[in-house]
Coordinates of C-alpha atoms in Angstrom, one line a residue:
M1284 CA 102.4 93.3 0.3
P1285 CA 99.1 93.4 2.3
E1286 CA 97.1 89.9 2.9
R1287 CA 94.2 91.1 -0.1
S1288 CA 96.9 92.9 -2.4
L1289 CA 98.1 89.8 -2.6
R1290 CA 95.0 87.5 -2.6
R1291 CA 94.0 89.6 -4.9
R1292 CA 97.5 88.8 -6.5
I1293 CA 97.0 85.8 -6.3
L1294 CA 93.2 84.9 -7.8
D1295 CA 93.9 87.3 -10.5
G1296 CA 97.3 85.6 -11.3
V1297 CA 95.6 81.7 -11.3
F1298 CA 92.2 83.7 -13.7
W1299 CA 94.7 84.7 -15.8
L1300 CA 96.5 81.8 -16.1
T1301 CA 93.7 79.5 -16.2
V1302 CA 92.4 80.6 -18.6
V1303 CA 95.3 80.9 -20.6
K1304 CA 96.6 77.9 -20.8
I1305 CA 93.4 76.8 -21.6
L1306 CA 93.0 78.2 -24.9
S1307 CA 96.3 77.4 -25.8
Q1308 CA 95.5 73.9 -25.0
A1309 CA 92.3 73.7 -27.0
I1310 CA 94.4 75.6 -30.2
S1311 CA 97.4 73.2 -29.8
W1312 CA 95.6 70.2 -29.6
T1313 CA 93.2 70.9 -31.7
V1314 CA 95.9 70.9 -34.4
T1315 CA 97.7 68.1 -32.6
V1316 CA 94.9 65.2 -32.8
Y1317 CA 95.4 66.2 -37.5
V1318 CA 99.6 66.3 -36.0
I1319 CA 98.9 62.6 -34.9
R1320 CA 97.6 61.2 -37.6
I1321 CA 100.1 62.9 -40.2
L1322 CA 103.3 61.8 -38.5
A1323 CA 104.1 58.6 -37.8
P1324 CA 105.2 57.3 -34.0
S1325 CA 108.9 56.5 -35.0
D1326 CA 108.6 60.5 -35.8
Y1327 CA 107.3 61.3 -32.3
G1328 CA 110.2 58.9 -30.6
L1329 CA 113.1 61.0 -32.3
V1330 CA 111.9 63.7 -31.3
A1331 CA 111.8 61.7 -28.0
M1332 CA 115.4 60.8 -27.9
S1333 CA 116.7 63.9 -28.9
G1334 CA 114.0 65.8 -25.9
V1335 CA 115.0 64.1 -22.5
Y1336 CA 118.5 65.6 -24.0
V1337 CA 117.8 68.7 -24.5
G1338 CA 115.8 69.2 -21.4
F1339 CA 118.3 68.3 -19.4
I1340 CA 120.9 70.3 -21.0
I1341 CA 118.9 73.2 -20.5
L1342 CA 118.2 72.4 -16.8
F1343 CA 121.6 73.6 -16.9
N1344 CA 120.4 76.7 -18.9
E1345 CA 119.8 79.8 -16.0
V1346 CA 121.9 77.4 -12.8
G1347 CA 118.8 78.8 -10.6
L1348 CA 119.5 82.6 -11.3
S1349 CA 115.3 83.1 -12.1
A1350 CA 114.1 81.7 -9.0
A1351 CA 117.0 83.5 -7.5
I1352 CA 115.3 86.8 -9.2
V1353 CA 111.8 85.8 -7.5
Q1354 CA 112.6 85.3 -4.3
K1355 CA 115.7 87.5 -3.8
K1356 CA 114.2 90.5 -1.0
D1357 CA 116.3 93.9 -3.0
L1358 CA 117.0 92.9 -5.9
N1359 CA 118.1 96.2 -8.4
Q1360 CA 120.1 96.8 -11.6
E1361 CA 123.1 95.7 -10.9
D1362 CA 121.7 92.2 -10.0
R1363 CA 119.7 92.0 -13.2
S1364 CA 122.6 93.0 -15.3
N1365 CA 125.0 90.5 -13.8
I1366 CA 122.9 87.6 -13.8
C1367 CA 121.7 88.8 -17.5
W1368 CA 125.4 88.9 -18.7
A1369 CA 126.0 84.9 -17.2
V1370 CA 122.7 83.4 -18.2
L1371 CA 123.5 84.6 -21.8
S1372 CA 126.9 83.0 -21.5
I1373 CA 126.4 79.6 -20.2
N1374 CA 123.8 78.8 -22.8
L1375 CA 126.2 80.3 -25.7
A1376 CA 128.1 77.1 -23.8
L1377 CA 125.4 74.8 -23.8
Y1378 CA 125.1 74.8 -26.8
A1379 CA 128.4 74.3 -27.8
L1380 CA 128.3 70.9 -25.6
A1381 CA 124.5 69.7 -27.2
F1382 CA 125.9 70.5 -30.8
Y1383 CA 129.1 68.4 -29.7
S1384 CA 127.5 65.8 -27.9
A1385 CA 124.7 64.4 -30.1
P1386 CA 126.5 62.2 -31.8
L1387 CA 127.8 60.4 -28.8
V1388 CA 123.4 60.5 -28.0
A1389 CA 123.2 59.2 -31.3
A1390 CA 125.5 57.0 -30.8
F1391 CA 123.6 55.6 -27.1
Y1392 CA 120.0 55.1 -28.6
N1393 CA 122.1 53.8 -32.2
E1394 CA 119.7 55.9 -34.2
P1395 CA 122.1 58.8 -35.9
R1396 CA 119.0 60.8 -37.0
V1397 CA 119.3 62.3 -32.7
V1398 CA 122.8 63.5 -34.0
E1399 CA 120.9 66.9 -36.0
V1400 CA 117.0 66.9 -34.0
I1401 CA 119.5 67.9 -31.5
R1402 CA 121.4 70.6 -33.1
V1403 CA 118.8 71.9 -34.3
A1404 CA 116.5 71.5 -31.2
S1405 CA 119.0 73.5 -29.1
I1406 CA 119.1 76.8 -30.8
V1407 CA 116.0 77.0 -27.7
F1408 CA 118.7 77.7 -24.8
I1409 CA 119.9 81.1 -26.7
V1410 CA 116.1 82.6 -27.1
R1411 CA 115.4 81.1 -23.8
G1412 CA 118.1 82.6 -22.8
L1413 CA 117.6 85.9 -24.3
G1414 CA 114.2 86.3 -22.6
L1415 CA 114.8 85.2 -18.8
V1416 CA 115.2 88.4 -17.2
S1417 CA 112.1 90.1 -18.6
N1418 CA 109.9 86.8 -17.5
S1419 CA 110.8 86.3 -14.3
M1420 CA 110.1 90.1 -13.5
L1421 CA 106.7 89.7 -14.7
V1422 CA 106.9 86.3 -12.5
R1423 CA 108.5 88.9 -9.3
E1424 CA 106.2 91.8 -9.7
M1425 CA 103.2 88.9 -10.3
A1426 CA 102.3 90.6 -13.5
F1427 CA 100.9 87.0 -14.8
K1428 CA 98.4 88.5 -17.1
K1429 CA 101.2 89.8 -19.4
Q1430 CA 103.3 86.6 -18.9
S1431 CA 100.5 84.5 -20.3
Q1432 CA 99.8 86.6 -23.1
A1433 CA 102.9 86.0 -24.4
E1434 CA 102.7 82.4 -23.7
L1435 CA 99.3 81.7 -25.6
V1436 CA 100.3 83.4 -29.1
G1437 CA 104.2 81.6 -28.3
N1438 CA 101.6 78.7 -28.0
A1439 CA 98.6 78.6 -31.1
T1440 CA 101.6 80.2 -33.1
G1441 CA 103.8 77.4 -33.1
A1442 CA 100.9 74.8 -32.8
V1443 CA 100.3 76.5 -36.7
A1444 CA 103.5 76.0 -37.7
T1445 CA 103.7 72.6 -36.8
L1446 CA 100.1 71.5 -38.5
W1447 CA 101.7 73.2 -42.1
L1448 CA 104.5 71.7 -42.2
A1449 CA 103.9 68.5 -41.0
M1450 CA 101.8 69.2 -43.6
E1451 CA 104.0 70.4 -46.5
G1452 CA 105.8 66.7 -45.6
F1453 CA 108.2 68.2 -42.8
G1454 CA 107.9 64.8 -40.8
V1455 CA 109.5 65.3 -36.8
W1456 CA 111.4 68.2 -37.6
S1457 CA 107.8 70.3 -38.0
L1458 CA 108.0 69.2 -34.6
V1459 CA 110.8 70.5 -34.1
Y1460 CA 110.4 73.5 -35.8
G1461 CA 107.3 74.3 -34.4
A1462 CA 108.6 74.0 -31.2
I1463 CA 111.4 76.9 -31.8
I1464 CA 109.6 79.3 -33.0
N1465 CA 106.6 78.7 -30.3
E1466 CA 109.5 79.7 -27.9
I1467 CA 110.4 82.8 -30.2
V1468 CA 107.1 84.4 -29.8
A1469 CA 106.8 83.7 -26.9
N1470 CA 110.0 85.4 -25.7
L1471 CA 109.6 88.4 -27.4
L1472 CA 106.7 89.0 -26.4
I1473 CA 108.2 88.5 -22.6
F1474 CA 110.8 91.2 -23.7
L1475 CA 108.2 93.9 -25.0
F1476 CA 106.2 93.3 -22.1
Y1477 CA 108.8 94.4 -19.9
P1478 CA 111.8 96.0 -21.6
W1479 CA 114.8 97.0 -20.3
K1480 CA 118.4 97.1 -21.1
P1481 CA 121.2 95.3 -19.0
D1482 CA 124.1 97.6 -17.7
L1483 CA 127.2 96.7 -19.4
A1484 CA 129.7 96.4 -16.8
F1485 CA 129.7 92.4 -15.1
S1486 CA 130.5 91.2 -11.3
F1487 CA 131.6 87.9 -10.8
S1488 CA 131.1 88.4 -7.3
K1489 CA 128.4 89.5 -7.0
V1490 CA 126.0 87.3 -9.3
K1491 CA 128.8 84.3 -7.7
I1492 CA 126.5 85.2 -4.3
L1493 CA 122.6 84.2 -6.2
I1494 CA 124.7 81.4 -7.5
G1495 CA 125.0 80.2 -4.4
F1496 CA 120.7 80.0 -3.9
G1497 CA 120.0 79.6 -7.7
S1498 CA 122.3 76.0 -8.2
K1499 CA 120.5 74.5 -5.3
V1500 CA 117.3 75.5 -6.8
S1501 CA 119.8 73.8 -10.2
A1502 CA 120.4 71.1 -8.5
A1503 CA 116.9 70.1 -7.5
R1504 CA 115.6 71.3 -11.2
V1505 CA 118.2 68.3 -12.7
L1506 CA 117.0 65.9 -10.0
W1507 CA 113.4 67.0 -10.2
Y1508 CA 114.4 66.0 -14.0
F1509 CA 115.6 62.4 -14.2
S1510 CA 112.3 61.5 -11.6
A1511 CA 110.5 62.8 -14.5
N1512 CA 111.9 61.9 -18.4
M1513 CA 114.5 58.6 -16.5
D1514 CA 111.0 56.6 -17.8
L1515 CA 111.6 57.9 -21.9
L1516 CA 115.6 57.7 -21.3
I1517 CA 115.5 54.2 -20.3
A1518 CA 112.6 53.2 -23.1
G1519 CA 114.7 55.2 -26.0
R1520 CA 117.4 52.5 -24.7
I1521 CA 115.9 49.2 -24.4
L1522 CA 112.0 49.8 -26.3
G1523 CA 112.8 51.1 -30.0
K1524 CA 111.4 54.0 -31.4
T1525 CA 108.4 52.9 -32.4
Q1526 CA 107.4 51.4 -29.3
L1527 CA 108.6 55.0 -27.6
G1528 CA 106.9 56.7 -29.5
Y1529 CA 104.0 54.9 -28.6
Y1530 CA 104.5 55.6 -24.8
A1531 CA 105.9 59.2 -25.2
V1532 CA 102.4 60.2 -27.1
A1533 CA 100.7 58.1 -23.7
V1534 CA 103.7 60.8 -21.7
Q1535 CA 101.6 63.4 -23.6
L1536 CA 98.3 62.5 -23.2
A1537 CA 98.5 62.2 -19.6
M1538 CA 100.7 65.2 -18.4
I1539 CA 98.3 67.8 -20.0
P1540 CA 96.5 68.4 -16.5
L1541 CA 100.1 68.7 -14.6
D1542 CA 102.3 71.1 -17.9
K1543 CA 98.9 73.2 -18.1
M1544 CA 96.8 73.0 -14.6
V1545 CA 99.4 72.3 -12.4
S1546 CA 102.3 74.5 -13.8
T1547 CA 99.9 77.4 -13.8
I1548 CA 99.9 77.0 -9.7
S1549 CA 103.7 76.6 -9.4
Q1550 CA 104.5 79.9 -11.2
V1551 CA 101.5 81.0 -8.4
A1552 CA 102.7 80.4 -5.6
F1553 CA 106.8 80.6 -5.6
P1554 CA 106.1 84.2 -6.0
A1555 CA 103.8 84.2 -3.8
F1556 CA 105.3 82.1 -0.7
S1557 CA 108.1 84.1 -1.7
K1558 CA 106.3 86.9 0.1
L1559 CA 104.7 85.1 2.7
Q1560 CA 108.1 83.2 4.0
D1561 CA 108.2 85.3 7.0
D1562 CA 104.7 84.3 8.1
P1563 CA 104.4 81.0 9.0
A1564 CA 100.3 80.5 10.0
L1565 CA 98.9 82.5 6.8
L1566 CA 101.9 80.2 5.0
R1567 CA 100.6 77.1 6.4
S1568 CA 97.1 78.7 5.4
Y1569 CA 97.7 79.3 1.4
Y1570 CA 100.4 76.0 1.1
L1571 CA 96.5 73.7 2.0
K1572 CA 94.4 75.7 0.3
I1573 CA 96.5 75.8 -3.0
V1574 CA 97.2 72.3 -2.9
N1575 CA 93.0 71.8 -2.5
V1576 CA 93.0 73.8 -4.6
V1577 CA 94.9 71.7 -7.5
A1578 CA 93.3 68.0 -6.2
F1579 CA 90.5 69.4 -6.9
A1580 CA 91.0 70.9 -10.7
V1581 CA 93.2 67.8 -11.3
F1582 CA 92.5 65.0 -9.4
P1583 CA 88.8 64.7 -11.8
I1584 CA 90.9 64.7 -15.4
C1585 CA 93.6 62.5 -14.1
W1586 CA 90.6 60.1 -13.3
G1587 CA 88.3 60.9 -17.1
I1588 CA 91.3 60.9 -18.7
F1589 CA 91.6 57.1 -17.8
L1590 CA 88.0 56.7 -17.8
V1591 CA 87.0 57.8 -21.9
A1592 CA 91.2 56.8 -23.2
E1593 CA 90.2 53.6 -25.0
S1594 CA 87.1 55.5 -26.5
V1595 CA 89.8 58.7 -27.2
V1596 CA 92.9 57.4 -28.8
P1597 CA 90.7 54.8 -31.6
L1598 CA 88.5 58.1 -31.9
F1599 CA 90.4 61.3 -32.5
L1600 CA 94.5 60.0 -32.8
S1601 CA 93.1 56.3 -35.2
A1602 CA 93.2 53.2 -34.5
K1603 CA 97.5 53.2 -34.5
W1604 CA 97.6 55.0 -31.8
L1605 CA 95.8 51.6 -29.7
P1606 CA 99.1 50.2 -27.0
A1607 CA 99.6 53.8 -25.9
V1608 CA 95.4 53.2 -24.6
L1609 CA 97.1 50.7 -21.9
P1610 CA 99.7 52.8 -20.6
L1611 CA 98.0 56.9 -21.3
Q1612 CA 95.7 55.0 -18.8
I1613 CA 98.2 54.6 -15.9
L1614 CA 100.3 57.4 -16.7
S1615 CA 97.0 59.6 -16.3
M1616 CA 96.3 57.8 -12.4
V1617 CA 99.5 59.2 -11.7
T1618 CA 99.8 61.9 -12.6
A1619 CA 97.1 63.3 -10.3
F1620 CA 99.4 62.0 -7.3
R1621 CA 102.5 64.1 -9.3
A1622 CA 100.4 67.0 -9.3
I1623 CA 99.4 67.4 -5.2
H1624 CA 103.5 66.3 -5.5
L1625 CA 104.7 69.5 -7.2
V1626 CA 103.2 71.9 -4.6
N1627 CA 106.4 71.2 -1.9
A1628 CA 108.9 72.1 -4.2
P1629 CA 108.0 75.7 -4.6
L1630 CA 107.4 75.9 -0.9
E1631 CA 111.1 75.0 0.0
M1632 CA 112.6 77.0 -2.5
A1633 CA 110.7 80.2 -0.8
I1634 CA 111.6 79.4 2.5
G1635 CA 115.4 79.0 1.4
R1636 CA 115.6 75.5 2.0
P1637 CA 116.3 74.5 -1.8
G1638 CA 118.2 71.3 0.4
T1639 CA 115.1 69.4 0.8
T1640 CA 113.8 69.2 -2.2
I1641 CA 117.0 68.2 -4.0
R1642 CA 116.8 65.1 -1.0
N1643 CA 113.4 64.4 -2.1
F1644 CA 113.8 64.2 -5.6
A1645 CA 116.8 62.1 -5.4
T1646 CA 114.8 59.6 -3.2
I1647 CA 112.5 59.5 -6.0
T1648 CA 114.8 59.5 -8.7
L1649 CA 116.1 56.2 -7.8
V1650 CA 113.5 54.3 -6.8
L1651 CA 111.8 55.1 -10.5
A1652 CA 115.1 54.7 -11.8
A1653 CA 114.7 50.4 -10.5
S1654 CA 111.0 50.4 -10.7
F1655 CA 111.6 51.2 -14.6
Y1656 CA 114.3 49.6 -15.1
I1657 CA 112.2 46.3 -13.8
G1658 CA 109.6 47.3 -15.3
S1659 CA 110.8 48.5 -18.9
T1660 CA 112.2 44.6 -19.1
Y1661 CA 108.3 43.3 -19.2
G1662 CA 108.3 45.4 -22.2
L1663 CA 105.5 48.9 -22.8
E1664 CA 103.0 47.7 -20.8
G1665 CA 105.4 46.8 -17.9
L1666 CA 107.1 49.9 -18.2
A1667 CA 103.9 52.2 -17.6
Y1668 CA 103.2 49.9 -14.2
S1669 CA 106.5 51.2 -13.1
W1670 CA 104.6 54.5 -12.5
L1671 CA 102.3 52.4 -9.7
V1672 CA 105.6 52.8 -7.1
F1673 CA 105.2 56.8 -7.4
P1674 CA 102.9 57.2 -4.5
A1675 CA 103.9 55.7 -1.9
V1676 CA 107.1 57.6 -2.4
S1677 CA 105.8 61.1 -2.5
L1678 CA 104.2 60.0 0.1
F1679 CA 107.4 59.9 2.3
T1680 CA 109.4 62.1 0.8
T1681 CA 105.6 64.6 1.7
S1682 CA 106.2 64.1 5.2
T1683 CA 109.3 65.3 4.8
T1684 CA 108.2 68.8 3.4
L1685 CA 104.7 69.3 5.5
K1686 CA 107.9 68.6 8.7
L1687 CA 109.0 72.8 7.7
I1688 CA 106.5 74.5 7.3
G1689 CA 104.8 72.4 11.1
L1690 CA 102.1 70.4 9.3
S1691 CA 101.4 66.2 9.7
L1692 CA 100.0 64.0 7.2
A1693 CA 96.6 63.5 9.3
V1694 CA 95.9 67.9 8.1
Y1695 CA 97.8 67.5 4.8
F1696 CA 94.4 63.8 4.2
K1697 CA 92.6 65.8 5.6
E1698 CA 92.6 69.0 3.7
L1699 CA 93.0 66.3 0.9
R1700 CA 89.5 64.3 1.5
H1701 CA 86.9 66.1 -0.7
P1702 CA 89.2 65.8 -3.9
F1703 CA 89.5 61.9 -3.1
L1704 CA 86.3 61.2 -2.3
G1705 CA 84.5 63.3 -5.1
T1706 CA 86.8 61.6 -8.1
A1707 CA 85.7 57.9 -6.6
F1708 CA 82.5 59.0 -6.9
M1709 CA 82.8 60.0 -10.2
V1710 CA 84.7 57.1 -10.7
L1711 CA 81.9 54.6 -9.6
A1712 CA 79.2 56.6 -11.3
V1713 CA 81.2 56.4 -14.9
L1714 CA 81.8 53.1 -14.4
L1715 CA 78.5 51.4 -13.7
C1716 CA 77.2 53.9 -16.7
Q1717 CA 79.8 51.8 -18.5
K1718 CA 78.6 48.5 -18.0
L1719 CA 75.7 49.0 -17.6
V1720 CA 74.7 51.2 -20.9
L1721 CA 77.5 52.7 -23.0
L1722 CA 78.8 49.0 -23.7
D1723 CA 77.5 48.8 -27.1
H1724 CA 77.8 52.1 -28.1
G1725 CA 79.8 53.4 -30.5
L1726 CA 83.2 55.2 -29.3
V1727 CA 81.6 58.8 -30.3
I1728 CA 78.6 57.6 -27.2
H1729 CA 80.9 56.3 -24.9
A1730 CA 83.4 59.0 -25.0
V1731 CA 80.7 62.0 -24.6
G1732 CA 78.5 60.1 -22.7
S1733 CA 82.1 58.9 -20.1
A1734 CA 82.8 62.8 -20.1
T1735 CA 79.3 64.1 -19.3
L1736 CA 78.1 62.1 -16.9
G1737 CA 81.9 62.0 -14.7
V1738 CA 81.1 65.7 -15.3
A1739 CA 77.9 65.7 -13.4
S1740 CA 78.7 63.2 -10.8
Y1741 CA 81.6 65.3 -9.7
T1742 CA 79.5 68.1 -9.4
L1743 CA 77.7 66.6 -7.8
Y1744 CA 79.3 65.6 -5.3
Y1745 CA 80.5 68.5 -4.5
A1746 CA 77.5 70.0 -4.4
L1747 CA 75.7 67.9 -1.9
F1748 CA 78.8 67.0 1.1
N1749 CA 81.5 70.8 -0.2
R1750 CA 79.4 73.4 -1.1
K1751 CA 82.5 76.0 0.0
M1752 CA 84.9 74.4 -2.6
F1753 CA 81.9 74.5 -4.6
A1754 CA 80.7 78.1 -4.6
E1755 CA 84.7 79.1 -3.9
A1756 CA 85.5 77.8 -7.9
R1757 CA 82.0 79.0 -9.3
N1758 CA 82.6 82.9 -7.7
L1759 CA 86.7 82.4 -9.3
L1760 CA 84.6 81.8 -12.6
R1761 CA 81.8 84.5 -12.2
R1762 CA 85.4 86.4 -11.1

């Protein structure tokens, strides 16, 4: 693919995925604010307990074959058919595993209600399996407009269903059924956007070759999942469902930039890097550009959440959620570093080095597991503070990734200097304003004033010191 055509597809992909995620996030969180007010912290605790297990099993629902569809240079109908039947068989087996192993998870948490939550929530295995090939083909062809439209409709439908069920008194089941409805609607639309019919034949020997690559991708995802969810696993065991509920909501809020914005970049980056795997110079250039764009967008949002958490949580979620404020502040700071780190995995996968991804996530998982275990013995706040080891360990693993493409940490940090400095300027300006001007005002003025000044100060920094990036962002918005 010519560079100009690739660049256009990348920009189109970022545009459509970003716009749709902003719209779906606006709908989702408008609904979520009301749902959180209706439900109890224990309801979110139950979902977090079951979600850790269900989310872990779902990592195996396609053994990395979706990545193989995107990365393989010469993909044909036979390959797609073999993958389809393999994935469907795997998902049926995983559903059975989740159904019969649910009592063991409930015993681990000492919470009997987890059994039924897991058994119902596991329906998503089969739903995702049915739509996997169509979804992966849309990614391979970088048809992000269609993919994002399906995601928007699914999120909106699921959010509205969750609110209605919560208002009708379904409690924790409003969250479970809402998630299932989201998956069904999104995957149905994805299939309509990329309809295809698999052949009836199946060759294990041919799909085995694809599984060889995919299994390493799947292993990397498992380690990533443990590094991202080890805190919920440990907290659910040690802190109990109520404290876990506070922490789970803090995680949900802090992860907004990671879930929505960075997932957009990752969706675009993997197929883009795959197409550039034979051009090292251009690959390095695009990698640095994507890291810079992620930092430019995510750093101010993450630190902005840190700055407004004390006023936004009681204002929108009510005073009963005040214990979530400190964990939210700490997690939002760390999320900024997690965001730029997640760009590394698509690069490693695209150049055929999933082994590096496995080693990097294994290192992070071991370090975080020890930190979480120690921190959780000091309660909710201790668990939150234990995340502060992440920036240091991620720096080590990033240096390993950079060596694969011939880059140094000096070049990497040079690319990130403006996001760091611009965010620091924003934080300093807002903190001074909060201490000197907004201290004695109400929650609404404190939140709005902080957010407004944050946007203005960050924009001012880029207008003064990095007009090129400011102009690129402005042109992208115009586009």
